[in-house]
Tab-separated table of C-alpha atoms in Angstrom:
chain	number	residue	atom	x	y	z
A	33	UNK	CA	110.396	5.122	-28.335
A	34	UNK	CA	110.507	1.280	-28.724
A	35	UNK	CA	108.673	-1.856	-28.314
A	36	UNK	CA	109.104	-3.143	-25.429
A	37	UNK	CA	107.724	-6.298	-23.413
A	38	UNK	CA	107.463	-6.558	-19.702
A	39	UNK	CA	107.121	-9.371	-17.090
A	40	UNK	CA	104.721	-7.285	-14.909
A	41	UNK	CA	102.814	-9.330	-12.201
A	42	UNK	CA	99.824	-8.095	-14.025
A	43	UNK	CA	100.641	-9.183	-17.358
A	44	UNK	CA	101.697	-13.359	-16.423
A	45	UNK	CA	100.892	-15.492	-14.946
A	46	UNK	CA	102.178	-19.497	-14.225
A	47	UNK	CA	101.302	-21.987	-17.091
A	48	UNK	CA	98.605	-23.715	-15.620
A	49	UNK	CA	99.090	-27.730	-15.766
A	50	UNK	CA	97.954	-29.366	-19.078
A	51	UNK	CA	98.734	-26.319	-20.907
A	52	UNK	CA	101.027	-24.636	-23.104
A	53	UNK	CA	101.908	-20.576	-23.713
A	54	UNK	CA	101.019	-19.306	-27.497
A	55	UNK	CA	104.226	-18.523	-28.463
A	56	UNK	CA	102.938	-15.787	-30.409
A	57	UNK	CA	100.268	-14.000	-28.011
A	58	UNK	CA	101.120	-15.782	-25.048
A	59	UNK	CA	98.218	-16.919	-23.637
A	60	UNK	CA	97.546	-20.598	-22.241
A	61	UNK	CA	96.168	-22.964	-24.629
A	62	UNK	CA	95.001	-25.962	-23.561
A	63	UNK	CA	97.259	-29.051	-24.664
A	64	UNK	CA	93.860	-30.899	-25.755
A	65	UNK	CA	93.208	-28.188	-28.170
A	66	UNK	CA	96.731	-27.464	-29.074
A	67	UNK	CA	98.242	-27.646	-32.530
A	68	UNK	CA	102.240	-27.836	-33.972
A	69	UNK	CA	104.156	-27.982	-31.123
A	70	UNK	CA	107.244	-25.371	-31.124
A	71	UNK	CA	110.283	-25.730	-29.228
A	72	UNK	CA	111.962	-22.510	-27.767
A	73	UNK	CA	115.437	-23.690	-27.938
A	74	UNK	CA	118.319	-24.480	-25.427
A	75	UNK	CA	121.094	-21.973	-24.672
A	76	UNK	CA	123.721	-21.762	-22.317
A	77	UNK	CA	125.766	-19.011	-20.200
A	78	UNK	CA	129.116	-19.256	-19.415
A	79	UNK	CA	131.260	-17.943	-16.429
A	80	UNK	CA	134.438	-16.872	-16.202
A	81	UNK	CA	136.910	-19.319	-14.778
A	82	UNK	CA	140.168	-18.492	-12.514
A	83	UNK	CA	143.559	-18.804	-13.725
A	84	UNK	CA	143.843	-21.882	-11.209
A	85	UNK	CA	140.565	-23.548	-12.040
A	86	UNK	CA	140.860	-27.290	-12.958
A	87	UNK	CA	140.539	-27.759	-17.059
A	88	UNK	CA	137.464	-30.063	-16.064
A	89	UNK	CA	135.868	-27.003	-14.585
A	90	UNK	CA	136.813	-24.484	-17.058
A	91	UNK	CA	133.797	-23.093	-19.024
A	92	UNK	CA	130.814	-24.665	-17.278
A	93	UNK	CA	127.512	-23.086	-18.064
A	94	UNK	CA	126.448	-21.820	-14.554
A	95	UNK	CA	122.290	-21.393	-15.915
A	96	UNK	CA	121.447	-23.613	-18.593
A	97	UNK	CA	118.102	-22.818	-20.396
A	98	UNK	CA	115.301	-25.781	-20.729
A	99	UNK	CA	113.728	-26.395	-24.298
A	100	UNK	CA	109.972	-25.241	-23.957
A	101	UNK	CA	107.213	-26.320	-26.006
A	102	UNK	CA	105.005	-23.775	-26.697
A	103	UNK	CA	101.765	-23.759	-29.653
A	104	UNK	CA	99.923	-21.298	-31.364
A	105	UNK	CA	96.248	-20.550	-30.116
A	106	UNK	CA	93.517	-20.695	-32.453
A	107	UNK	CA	93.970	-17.149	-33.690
A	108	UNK	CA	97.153	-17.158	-33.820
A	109	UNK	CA	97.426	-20.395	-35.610
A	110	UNK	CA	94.993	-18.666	-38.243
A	111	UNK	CA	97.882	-16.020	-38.895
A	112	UNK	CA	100.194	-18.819	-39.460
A	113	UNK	CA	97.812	-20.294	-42.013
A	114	UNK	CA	97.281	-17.126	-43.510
A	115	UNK	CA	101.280	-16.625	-43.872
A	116	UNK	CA	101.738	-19.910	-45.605
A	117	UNK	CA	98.887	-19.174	-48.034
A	118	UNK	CA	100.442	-15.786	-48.538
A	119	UNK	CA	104.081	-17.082	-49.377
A	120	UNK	CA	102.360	-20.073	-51.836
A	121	UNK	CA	100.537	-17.778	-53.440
A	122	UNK	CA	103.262	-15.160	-54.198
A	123	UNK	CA	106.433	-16.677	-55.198
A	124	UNK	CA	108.328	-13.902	-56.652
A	125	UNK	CA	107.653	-12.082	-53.493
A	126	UNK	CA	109.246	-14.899	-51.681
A	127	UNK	CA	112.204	-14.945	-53.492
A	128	UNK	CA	112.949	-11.489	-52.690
A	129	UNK	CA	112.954	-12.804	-48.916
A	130	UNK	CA	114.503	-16.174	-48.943
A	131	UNK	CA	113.377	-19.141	-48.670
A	132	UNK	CA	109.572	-20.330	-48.305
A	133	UNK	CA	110.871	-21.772	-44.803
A	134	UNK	CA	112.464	-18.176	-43.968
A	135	UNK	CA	109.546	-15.937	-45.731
A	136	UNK	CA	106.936	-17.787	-43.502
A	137	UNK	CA	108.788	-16.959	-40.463
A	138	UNK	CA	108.794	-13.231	-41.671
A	139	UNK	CA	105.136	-13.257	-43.074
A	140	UNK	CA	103.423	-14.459	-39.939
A	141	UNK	CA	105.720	-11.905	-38.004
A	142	UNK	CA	104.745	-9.010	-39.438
A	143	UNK	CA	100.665	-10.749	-39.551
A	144	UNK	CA	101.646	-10.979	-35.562
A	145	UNK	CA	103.041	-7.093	-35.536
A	146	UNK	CA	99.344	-6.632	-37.077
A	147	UNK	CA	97.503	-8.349	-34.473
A	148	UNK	CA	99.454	-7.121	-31.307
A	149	UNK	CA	98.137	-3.598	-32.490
A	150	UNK	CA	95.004	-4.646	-33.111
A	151	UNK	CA	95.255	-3.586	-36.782
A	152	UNK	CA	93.305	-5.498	-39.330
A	153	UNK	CA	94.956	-8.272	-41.460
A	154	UNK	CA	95.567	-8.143	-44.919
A	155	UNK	CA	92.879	-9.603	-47.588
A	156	UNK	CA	94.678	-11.986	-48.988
A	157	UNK	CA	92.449	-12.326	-52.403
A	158	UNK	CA	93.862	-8.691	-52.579
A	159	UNK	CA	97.190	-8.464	-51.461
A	160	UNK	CA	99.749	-8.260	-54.097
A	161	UNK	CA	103.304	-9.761	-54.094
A	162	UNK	CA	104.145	-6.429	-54.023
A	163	UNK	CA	102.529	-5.133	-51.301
A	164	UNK	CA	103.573	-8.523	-49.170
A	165	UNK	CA	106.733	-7.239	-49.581
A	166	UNK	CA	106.341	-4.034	-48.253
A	167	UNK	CA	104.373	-5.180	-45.851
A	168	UNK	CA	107.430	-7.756	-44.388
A	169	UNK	CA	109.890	-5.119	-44.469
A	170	UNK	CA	108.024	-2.708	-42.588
A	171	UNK	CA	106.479	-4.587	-39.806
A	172	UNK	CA	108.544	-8.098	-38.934
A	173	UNK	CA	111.459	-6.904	-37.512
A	174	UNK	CA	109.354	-5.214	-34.552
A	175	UNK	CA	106.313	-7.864	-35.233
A	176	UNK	CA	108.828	-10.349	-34.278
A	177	UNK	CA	110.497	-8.978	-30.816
A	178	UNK	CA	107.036	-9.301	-29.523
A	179	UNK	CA	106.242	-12.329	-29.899
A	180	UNK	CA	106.093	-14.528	-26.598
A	181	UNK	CA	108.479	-17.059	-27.562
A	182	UNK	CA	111.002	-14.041	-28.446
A	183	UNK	CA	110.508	-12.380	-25.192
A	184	UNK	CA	111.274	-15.812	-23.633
A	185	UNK	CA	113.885	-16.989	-25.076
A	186	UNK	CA	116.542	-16.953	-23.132
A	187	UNK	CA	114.516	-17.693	-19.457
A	188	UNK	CA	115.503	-21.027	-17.765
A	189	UNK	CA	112.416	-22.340	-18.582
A	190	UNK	CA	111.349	-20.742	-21.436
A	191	UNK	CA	107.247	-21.835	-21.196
A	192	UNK	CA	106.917	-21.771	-17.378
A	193	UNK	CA	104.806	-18.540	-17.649
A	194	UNK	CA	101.558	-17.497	-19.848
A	195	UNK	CA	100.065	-14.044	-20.064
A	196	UNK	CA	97.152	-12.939	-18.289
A	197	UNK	CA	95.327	-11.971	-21.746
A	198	UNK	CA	96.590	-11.532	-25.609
A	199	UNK	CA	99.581	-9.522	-25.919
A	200	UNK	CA	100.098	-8.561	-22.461
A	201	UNK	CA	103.313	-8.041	-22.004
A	202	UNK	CA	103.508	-5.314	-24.899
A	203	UNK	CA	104.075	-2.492	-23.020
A	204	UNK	CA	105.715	-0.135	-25.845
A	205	UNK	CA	104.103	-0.307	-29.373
A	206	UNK	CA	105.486	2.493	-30.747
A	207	UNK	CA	107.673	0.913	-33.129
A	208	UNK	CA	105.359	-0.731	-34.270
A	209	UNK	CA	102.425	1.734	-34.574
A	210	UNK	CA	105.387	3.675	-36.519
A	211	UNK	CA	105.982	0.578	-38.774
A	212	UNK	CA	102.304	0.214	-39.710
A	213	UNK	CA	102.259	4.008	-40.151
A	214	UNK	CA	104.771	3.181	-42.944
A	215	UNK	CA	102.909	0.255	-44.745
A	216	UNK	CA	99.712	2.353	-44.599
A	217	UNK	CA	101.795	5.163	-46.372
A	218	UNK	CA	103.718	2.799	-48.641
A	219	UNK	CA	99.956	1.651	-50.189
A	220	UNK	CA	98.777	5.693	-50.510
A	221	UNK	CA	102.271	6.259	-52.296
A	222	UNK	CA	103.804	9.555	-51.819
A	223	UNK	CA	102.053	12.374	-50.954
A	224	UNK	CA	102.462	16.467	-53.218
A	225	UNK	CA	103.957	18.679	-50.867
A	226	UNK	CA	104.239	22.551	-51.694
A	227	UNK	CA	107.394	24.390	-51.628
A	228	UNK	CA	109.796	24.873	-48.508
A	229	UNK	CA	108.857	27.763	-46.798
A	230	UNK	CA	110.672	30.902	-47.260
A	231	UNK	CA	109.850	31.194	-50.442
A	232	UNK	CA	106.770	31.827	-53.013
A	233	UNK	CA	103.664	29.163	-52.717
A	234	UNK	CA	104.544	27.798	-56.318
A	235	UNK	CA	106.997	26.714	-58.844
A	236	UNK	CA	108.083	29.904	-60.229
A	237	UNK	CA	107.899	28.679	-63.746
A	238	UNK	CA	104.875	26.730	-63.926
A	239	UNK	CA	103.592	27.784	-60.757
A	240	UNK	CA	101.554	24.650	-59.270
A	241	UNK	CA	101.266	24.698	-55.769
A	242	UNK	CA	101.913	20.961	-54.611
A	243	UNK	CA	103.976	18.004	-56.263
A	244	UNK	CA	105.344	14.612	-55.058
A	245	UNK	CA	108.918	14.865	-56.398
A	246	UNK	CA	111.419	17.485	-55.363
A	247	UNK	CA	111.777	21.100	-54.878
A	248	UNK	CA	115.009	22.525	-56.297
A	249	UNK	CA	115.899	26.049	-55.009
A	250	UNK	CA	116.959	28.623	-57.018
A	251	UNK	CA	118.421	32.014	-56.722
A	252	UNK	CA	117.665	34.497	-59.284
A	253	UNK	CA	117.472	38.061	-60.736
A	254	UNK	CA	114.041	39.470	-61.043
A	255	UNK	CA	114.557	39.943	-64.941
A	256	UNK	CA	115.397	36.233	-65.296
A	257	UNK	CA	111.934	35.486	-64.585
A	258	UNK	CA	110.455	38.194	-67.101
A	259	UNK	CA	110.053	40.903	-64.300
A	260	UNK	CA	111.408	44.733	-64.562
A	261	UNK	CA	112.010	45.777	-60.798
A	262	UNK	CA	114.298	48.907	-59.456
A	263	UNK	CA	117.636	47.454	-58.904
A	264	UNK	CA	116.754	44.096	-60.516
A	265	UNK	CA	116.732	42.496	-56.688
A	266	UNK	CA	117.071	38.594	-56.626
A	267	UNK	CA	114.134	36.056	-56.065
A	268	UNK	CA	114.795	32.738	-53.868
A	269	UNK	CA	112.238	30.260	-54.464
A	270	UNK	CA	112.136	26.746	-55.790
A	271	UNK	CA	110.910	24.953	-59.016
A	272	UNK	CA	109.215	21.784	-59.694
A	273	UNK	CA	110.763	18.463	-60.550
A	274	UNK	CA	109.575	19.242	-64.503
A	275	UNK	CA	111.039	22.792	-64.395
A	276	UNK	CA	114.091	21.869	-62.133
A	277	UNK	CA	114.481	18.825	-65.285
A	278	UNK	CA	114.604	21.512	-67.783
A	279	UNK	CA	117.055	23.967	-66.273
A	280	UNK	CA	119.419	21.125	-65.892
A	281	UNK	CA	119.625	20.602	-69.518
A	282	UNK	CA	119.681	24.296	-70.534
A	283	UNK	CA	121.895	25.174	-67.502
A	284	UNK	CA	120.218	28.374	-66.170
A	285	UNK	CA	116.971	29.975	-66.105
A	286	UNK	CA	115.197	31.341	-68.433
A	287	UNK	CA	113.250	31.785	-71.916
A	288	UNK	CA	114.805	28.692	-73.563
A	289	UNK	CA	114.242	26.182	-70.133
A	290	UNK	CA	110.854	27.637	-69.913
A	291	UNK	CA	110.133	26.674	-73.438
A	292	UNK	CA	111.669	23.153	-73.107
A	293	UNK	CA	109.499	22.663	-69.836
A	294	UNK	CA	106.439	23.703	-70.898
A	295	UNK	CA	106.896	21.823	-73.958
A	296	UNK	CA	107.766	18.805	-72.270
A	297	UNK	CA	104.787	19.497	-70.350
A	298	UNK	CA	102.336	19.331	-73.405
A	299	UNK	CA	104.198	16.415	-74.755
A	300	UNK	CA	106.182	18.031	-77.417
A	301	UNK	CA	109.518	16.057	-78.204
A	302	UNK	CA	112.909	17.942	-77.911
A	303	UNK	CA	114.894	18.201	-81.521
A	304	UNK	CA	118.315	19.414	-80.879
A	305	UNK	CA	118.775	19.877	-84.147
A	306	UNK	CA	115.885	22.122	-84.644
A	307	UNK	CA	114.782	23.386	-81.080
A	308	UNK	CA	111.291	25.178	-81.028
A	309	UNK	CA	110.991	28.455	-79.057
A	310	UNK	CA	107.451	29.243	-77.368
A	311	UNK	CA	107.360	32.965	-77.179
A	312	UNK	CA	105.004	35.803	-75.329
A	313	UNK	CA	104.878	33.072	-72.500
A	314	UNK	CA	105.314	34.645	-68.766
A	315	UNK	CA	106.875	32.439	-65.729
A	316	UNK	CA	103.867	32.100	-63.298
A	317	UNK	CA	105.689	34.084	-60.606
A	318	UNK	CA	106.108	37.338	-63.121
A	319	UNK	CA	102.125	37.228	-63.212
A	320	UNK	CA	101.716	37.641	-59.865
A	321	UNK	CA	98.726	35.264	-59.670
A	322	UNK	CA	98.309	32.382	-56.772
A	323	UNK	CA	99.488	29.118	-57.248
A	324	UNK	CA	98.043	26.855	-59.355
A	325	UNK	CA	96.846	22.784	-58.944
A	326	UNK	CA	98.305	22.192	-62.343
A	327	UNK	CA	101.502	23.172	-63.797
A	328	UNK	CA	101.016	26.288	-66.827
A	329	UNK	CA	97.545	27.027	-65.853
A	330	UNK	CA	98.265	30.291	-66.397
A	331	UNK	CA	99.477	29.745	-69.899
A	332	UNK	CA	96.436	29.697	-73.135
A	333	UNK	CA	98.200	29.378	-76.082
A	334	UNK	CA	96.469	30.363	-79.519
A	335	UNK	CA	94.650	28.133	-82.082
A	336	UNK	CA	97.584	28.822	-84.649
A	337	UNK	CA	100.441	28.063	-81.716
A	338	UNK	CA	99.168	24.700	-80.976
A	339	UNK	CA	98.575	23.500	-84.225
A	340	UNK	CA	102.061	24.241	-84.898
A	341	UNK	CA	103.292	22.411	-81.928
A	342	UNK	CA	100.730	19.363	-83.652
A	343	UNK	CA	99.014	19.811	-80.071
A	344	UNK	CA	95.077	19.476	-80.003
């Protein structure tokens, strides 16, 4: 899917005299009432000449596209305002973009991407530089293309035609309903996911259900994980970014990786030269209890154990 823009009968019209399109929603706008005038440039298409042609004739443009002027209605002039206050307010932002010239062109895009959805603008006492970033990568790329003076660009006579309402000659805004899917889920941040499936519900050290990082699979015997099965069959599952962390450093699983995670875990700084073992602690999965919304839930360790550790 893609966004697309269309030149349906339905969706333009001819630019009525003593008016100009909105070269961001398209509509007419009265020249009386209009603001900063923008010119849709000039460009020209070349055919392809015979051997034999004269030099003189050689190259001619056969169409040769009219500069337009085109304005901004009231609203969308507001989004322009809006995406000059945005790039003053935030200059570290803008840096990241370009210049204040090139990060206005990309702010009001993506504020235009916003309004052909009918999404709601951003606040900008709230919006971070941060955000405004995210915000520009995600939406002005397709924010842009459907803008009218994009999707005219190119015509003979670039400003000839108006819509019939705002936006349309949006016909496809499914790159851009994906793009705002993505700022709304940049803001939330990422989101725990459990395990992959084909495995158990939890991380079969610590055994919590759901995390944001990721899952690293592991193939093991039974005993590893404290368990005393008939033929000591193997157990696929997957442990948490912590866990995963810890057999890295020890280099397989077992008693000493689930001491360094779980220590890790309760904050408990890592001496090489004098390593502390936890012992008479289970892996979650040799318990056989569900998963867990924290990580070592399962584990209590005693009054004397945690004053040791210098733990409260």
């Amino acid at each position: 899917m893609t966004t697309e823009t269309t030149t349906a009968a339905s969706a333009v019209e001819p630019t009525p005299d003593g008016h100009l399109p909105c070269a961001a929603c398209g509509v007419a706008v009265a020249v009386e009432d209009a603001g900063e005038r923008i010119q849709v440039g000039q460009s020209s298409r070349y055919r392809v000449s015979p051997l034999d042609a004269e030099p003189s004739e050689r190259g001619k443009p056969y169409r040769v596209t009219e500069p337009g002027d085109m304005t901004r209605c009231p609203s969308c002039a507001d989004r322009l305002a809006l995406a000059r206050l945005l790039v003053e307010a935030h200059p570290g932002a803008v840096r990241r973009i370009g210049s204040p010239a090139v990060a206005t062109e990309r702010v009001v895009a993506a504020l235009d991407g916003l309004a052909a959805l009918g999404a709601p603008l951003p606040d900008a006492a709230k919006l971070t530089g941060a955000k405004l970033g995210r915000l520009v990568n995600r939406l002005t790329l397709h924010g842009g293309i459907v803008q009218w003076a994009s999707h005219r660009r190119g015509q003979p006579s670039p400003a000839a035609e108006v819509t019939t309402a705002p936006w349309a000659h949006v016909t496809d805004n499914a790159d851009l309903r994906d793009d705002y899917a993505g700022y709304l889920s940049d803001a939330i941040g990422p989101r725990p996911t459990p395990p992959p499936d084909g495995g158990p519900r939890g991380c079969l050290m610590c055994g919590v259900a759901q995390q944001t990082g990721t899952w690293e699979q592991v193939n093991v015997r039974a005993s590893t994980l404290g368990m005393k099965q008939q033929g000591d069959p193997r157990v696929s599952g997957y442990l948490c970014t912590g866990c995963g962390t810890a057999v890295q450093d020890v280099g397989s699983v077992g008693p000493t990786a689930l001491s360094r995670a779980l220590l890790a875990h309760l904050g408990v700084a890592h001496n090489p030269l004098n390593p502390i073992q936890v012992d008479g602690v289970e892996m979650w999965f040799a318990t056989g209890r569900p998963p867990t919304r924290t990580r070592w839930a399962h584990v209590a360790l005693d009054a004397d154990t945690r004053a040791v550790l210098g733990i409260e």
